[in-house]
PDB file of C-alpha atoms in Angstrom:
ATOM      1  CA  MET A 952      -8.904  22.943  15.192  1.00 43.00           C
ATOM      2  CA  SER A 953     -11.707  20.588  15.834  1.00 56.00           C
ATOM      3  CA  LYS A 954     -11.508  16.830  15.075  1.00 81.00           C
ATOM      4  CA  PHE A 955     -13.064  15.286  11.998  1.00 90.00           C
ATOM      5  CA  ALA A 956     -14.237  11.828  13.320  1.00 91.00           C
ATOM      6  CA  GLU A 957     -17.712  11.916  14.874  1.00 94.00           C
ATOM      7  CA  ASN A 958     -18.388   8.335  15.702  1.00 96.00           C
ATOM      8  CA  LEU A 959     -16.532   5.089  16.591  1.00 97.00           C
ATOM      9  CA  VAL A 960     -18.073   1.756  16.150  1.00 98.00           C
ATOM     10  CA  ARG A 961     -16.512  -1.420  17.527  1.00 98.00           C
ATOM     11  CA  ASP A 962     -17.609  -5.065  17.139  1.00 98.00           C
ATOM     12  CA  LEU A 963     -17.748  -7.582  19.938  1.00 97.00           C
ATOM     13  CA  TRP A 964     -18.307 -11.215  18.878  1.00 96.00           C
ATOM     14  CA  ASP A 965     -19.781 -13.998  21.072  1.00 94.00           C
ATOM     15  CA  GLY A 966     -19.771 -17.052  18.810  1.00 90.00           C
ATOM     16  CA  LEU A 967     -22.026 -16.137  15.863  1.00 91.00           C
ATOM     17  CA  HIS A 968     -23.606 -13.083  17.636  1.00 95.00           C
ATOM     18  CA  CYS A 969     -22.145  -9.619  17.271  1.00 96.00           C
ATOM     19  CA  LYS A 970     -22.798  -6.602  19.420  1.00 96.00           C
ATOM     20  CA  CYS A 971     -21.784  -3.258  18.127  1.00 96.00           C
ATOM     21  CA  GLU A 972     -20.579  -0.659  20.565  1.00 97.00           C
ATOM     22  CA  GLU A 973     -20.692   3.016  19.557  1.00 97.00           C
ATOM     23  CA  THR A 974     -18.886   6.015  20.985  1.00 97.00           C
ATOM     24  CA  ALA A 975     -20.048   9.410  19.858  1.00 96.00           C
ATOM     25  CA  ASN A 976     -17.289  12.074  19.598  1.00 95.00           C
ATOM     26  CA  PRO A 977     -14.469   9.685  20.521  1.00 96.00           C
ATOM     27  CA  SER A 978     -11.053  10.954  21.621  1.00 95.00           C
ATOM     28  CA  ILE A 979      -7.940   9.810  19.882  1.00 96.00           C
ATOM     29  CA  CYS A 980      -7.088   7.893  23.013  1.00 96.00           C
ATOM     30  CA  GLU A 981     -10.315   5.963  22.643  1.00 97.00           C
ATOM     31  CA  VAL A 982      -9.612   5.234  18.927  1.00 97.00           C
ATOM     32  CA  VAL A 983      -6.066   3.931  19.742  1.00 97.00           C
ATOM     33  CA  GLU A 984      -7.479   1.883  22.586  1.00 98.00           C
ATOM     34  CA  ALA A 985     -10.003   0.348  20.197  1.00 98.00           C
ATOM     35  CA  ILE A 986      -7.180  -0.540  17.782  1.00 98.00           C
ATOM     36  CA  ASP A 987      -5.224  -2.128  20.552  1.00 98.00           C
ATOM     37  CA  ALA A 988      -8.247  -4.177  21.657  1.00 98.00           C
ATOM     38  CA  LEU A 989      -8.458  -5.836  18.230  1.00 98.00           C
ATOM     39  CA  ASP A 990      -7.633  -9.471  18.662  1.00 97.00           C
ATOM     40  CA  ALA A 991      -8.990 -11.033  15.411  1.00 96.00           C
ATOM     41  CA  ASP A 992     -11.246 -13.149  17.599  1.00 96.00           C
ATOM     42  CA  GLN A 993     -13.898 -11.284  19.624  1.00 97.00           C
ATOM     43  CA  ARG A 994     -12.915  -7.825  18.475  1.00 98.00           C
ATOM     44  CA  THR A 995     -12.174  -7.912  14.722  1.00 98.00           C
ATOM     45  CA  MET A 996     -13.212  -4.438  13.354  1.00 98.00           C
ATOM     46  CA  ILE A 997     -13.536  -0.810  14.140  1.00 98.00           C
ATOM     47  CA  THR A 998     -15.077   1.984  12.046  1.00 98.00           C
ATOM     48  CA  LEU A 999     -14.521   5.691  12.369  1.00 97.00           C
ATOM     49  CA  PHE A1000     -17.160   7.868  10.725  1.00 96.00           C
ATOM     50  CA  GLY A1001     -16.861  11.323   9.490  1.00 94.00           C
ATOM     51  CA  PRO A1002     -19.636  14.005   9.025  1.00 93.00           C
ATOM     52  CA  ASN A1003     -20.410  13.236   5.412  1.00 91.00           C
ATOM     53  CA  GLY A1004     -20.512   9.517   5.297  1.00 89.00           C
ATOM     54  CA  GLU A1005     -16.734   9.083   4.898  1.00 94.00           C
ATOM     55  CA  HIS A1006     -15.219   6.399   7.066  1.00 96.00           C
ATOM     56  CA  LEU A1007     -12.112   4.521   7.904  1.00 97.00           C
ATOM     57  CA  VAL A1008     -12.276   0.748   8.742  1.00 98.00           C
ATOM     58  CA  VAL A1009      -9.631  -1.310  10.527  1.00 98.00           C
ATOM     59  CA  GLY A1010      -9.831  -5.003  10.840  1.00 98.00           C
ATOM     60  CA  GLY A1011      -7.883  -7.885  12.140  1.00 97.00           C
ATOM     61  CA  GLY A1012      -5.658  -7.739  15.244  1.00 97.00           C
ATOM     62  CA  ASN A1013      -2.634  -9.029  17.096  1.00 93.00           C
ATOM     63  CA  GLY A1014      -0.123  -7.129  14.904  1.00 94.00           C
ATOM     64  CA  GLN A1015      -1.840  -7.846  11.575  1.00 96.00           C
ATOM     65  CA  TYR A1016      -4.371  -5.337  10.296  1.00 98.00           C
ATOM     66  CA  VAL A1017      -6.093  -4.196   7.128  1.00 98.00           C
ATOM     67  CA  CYS A1018      -7.502  -0.767   6.569  1.00 98.00           C
ATOM     68  CA  PHE A1019      -9.495   1.165   4.068  1.00 97.00           C
ATOM     69  CA  ILE A1020     -10.982   4.548   3.658  1.00 97.00           C
ATOM     70  CA  SER A1021     -14.217   5.320   1.919  1.00 95.00           C
ATOM     71  CA  THR A1022     -14.553   8.970   0.861  1.00 91.00           C
ATOM     72  CA  SER A1023     -17.638  11.138   0.710  1.00 85.00           C
ATOM     73  CA  ASP A1024     -17.594  10.623  -3.094  1.00 87.00           C
ATOM     74  CA  ASP A1025     -17.539   6.780  -2.727  1.00 86.00           C
ATOM     75  CA  GLU A1026     -13.824   6.211  -3.525  1.00 92.00           C
ATOM     76  CA  LEU A1027     -12.346   3.276  -1.760  1.00 95.00           C
ATOM     77  CA  TRP A1028      -8.635   3.376  -0.757  1.00 97.00           C
ATOM     78  CA  ASN A1029      -6.691   0.382   0.729  1.00 96.00           C
ATOM     79  CA  LEU A1030      -3.775   0.943   2.999  1.00 97.00           C
ATOM     80  CA  LYS A1031      -0.809  -0.953   1.790  1.00 95.00           C
ATOM     81  CA  ASP A1032       2.715  -1.874   2.792  1.00 92.00           C
ATOM     82  CA  GLU A1033       4.878  -0.984  -0.106  1.00 84.00           C
ATOM     83  CA  HIS A1034       7.692  -3.197   1.303  1.00 84.00           C
ATOM     84  CA  ALA A1035       5.764  -6.384   1.604  1.00 81.00           C
ATOM     85  CA  VAL A1036       7.689  -9.247   0.154  1.00 78.00           C
ATOM     86  CA  CYS A1037       5.588 -12.277   0.874  1.00 74.00           C
ATOM     87  CA  GLU A1038       3.293 -13.515  -1.837  1.00 81.00           C
ATOM     88  CA  ASN A1039       1.122 -15.972   0.171  1.00 89.00           C
ATOM     89  CA  PRO A1040      -2.316 -14.846   1.270  1.00 93.00           C
ATOM     90  CA  VAL A1041      -2.719 -13.869   4.967  1.00 93.00           C
ATOM     91  CA  LEU A1042      -5.765 -15.302   6.728  1.00 95.00           C
ATOM     92  CA  LEU A1043      -7.431 -12.674   8.977  1.00 96.00           C
ATOM     93  CA  ASN A1044     -10.674 -12.397  10.782  1.00 96.00           C
ATOM     94  CA  VAL A1045     -12.234  -9.075   9.923  1.00 97.00           C
ATOM     95  CA  GLY A1046     -15.883  -8.345  10.777  1.00 95.00           C
ATOM     96  CA  GLY A1047     -16.340 -11.700  12.245  1.00 94.00           C
ATOM     97  CA  GLN A1048     -15.417 -13.600   9.078  1.00 94.00           C
ATOM     98  CA  GLN A1049     -12.139 -15.128   8.110  1.00 95.00           C
ATOM     99  CA  GLY A1050     -10.733 -14.172   4.734  1.00 96.00           C
ATOM    100  CA  ASP A1051      -7.478 -14.236   2.655  1.00 96.00           C
ATOM    101  CA  TYR A1052      -5.840 -10.822   2.253  1.00 95.00           C
ATOM    102  CA  LEU A1053      -3.029  -9.821  -0.031  1.00 93.00           C
ATOM    103  CA  PRO A1054       0.302  -9.456   2.033  1.00 93.00           C
ATOM    104  CA  LYS A1055       0.705  -5.906   0.718  1.00 94.00           C
ATOM    105  CA  ASN A1056      -2.592  -4.932   2.370  1.00 95.00           C
ATOM    106  CA  VAL A1057      -1.638  -6.438   5.801  1.00 96.00           C
ATOM    107  CA  VAL A1058       0.136  -3.765   7.831  1.00 96.00           C
ATOM    108  CA  ASP A1059       1.435  -3.265  11.382  1.00 96.00           C
ATOM    109  CA  ARG A1060      -0.011  -1.338  14.281  1.00 97.00           C
ATOM    110  CA  ASP A1061       2.199   1.719  13.688  1.00 96.00           C
ATOM    111  CA  MET A1062       0.834   2.217  10.213  1.00 96.00           C
ATOM    112  CA  ILE A1063      -2.731   1.624  11.423  1.00 98.00           C
ATOM    113  CA  VAL A1064      -2.365   4.260  14.287  1.00 98.00           C
ATOM    114  CA  GLN A1065      -0.891   6.783  11.800  1.00 97.00           C
ATOM    115  CA  ALA A1066      -3.726   6.236   9.232  1.00 97.00           C
ATOM    116  CA  ALA A1067      -6.363   6.420  11.963  1.00 97.00           C
ATOM    117  CA  THR A1068      -4.852   9.590  13.512  1.00 96.00           C
ATOM    118  CA  GLU A1069      -4.747  11.377  10.134  1.00 95.00           C
ATOM    119  CA  PHE A1070      -8.383  10.401   9.422  1.00 96.00           C
ATOM    120  CA  PHE A1071      -9.454  11.369  12.966  1.00 95.00           C
ATOM    121  CA  ASP A1072      -7.860  14.839  12.691  1.00 93.00           C
ATOM    122  CA  GLY A1073      -8.978  15.784   9.167  1.00 91.00           C
ATOM    123  CA  GLY A1074     -10.615  12.952   7.208  1.00 90.00           C
ATOM    124  CA  ARG A1075      -7.500  12.503   5.112  1.00 90.00           C
ATOM    125  CA  ARG A1076      -5.400   9.647   3.924  1.00 92.00           C
ATOM    126  CA  ALA A1077      -1.949   9.890   5.534  1.00 92.00           C
ATOM    127  CA  ASN A1078       0.284  11.046   2.699  1.00 91.00           C
ATOM    128  CA  SER A1079       3.358   9.439   4.269  1.00 92.00           C
ATOM    129  CA  LEU A1080       1.643   5.929   3.842  1.00 95.00           C
ATOM    130  CA  GLY A1081       1.005   3.839   0.773  1.00 95.00           C
ATOM    131  CA  TRP A1082      -2.561   3.746  -0.546  1.00 96.00           C
ATOM    132  CA  GLU A1083      -4.140   2.242  -3.540  1.00 94.00           C
ATOM    133  CA  ARG A1084      -7.562   2.949  -4.950  1.00 94.00           C
ATOM    134  CA  GLN A1085      -9.922   0.052  -5.342  1.00 89.00           C
ATOM    135  CA  ASN A1086     -11.366  -0.277  -8.817  1.00 75.00           C
TER     136      ASN A1086
END
């Protein structure tokens, strides 16, 4: 079975300037390395692209991540931690900009790697994780 993900894009910030780094036909090891490199400072976001415009975005770093999937029919799905109890917004740097995120949408590395692996392999949302559709 061939992998689904065709392209990996990573950001690299130097002050206000961003350089995007692309890897065509990445391996799952390269994807996990890109996730582990996220530091919510210089590296704040990665995007995995599928063949029909679908993509998975991971942002943040240092153990606090947000993730969403955009499908080929333009549905957006946010990954969520169904066990989150905190109600205070979480400040994260994603895409070079700080923003407040709902605690239920801030997840750990294990959830991110699981979501990225499932998307990488077949362009799917991992059924074992919680997702909510954006309106």
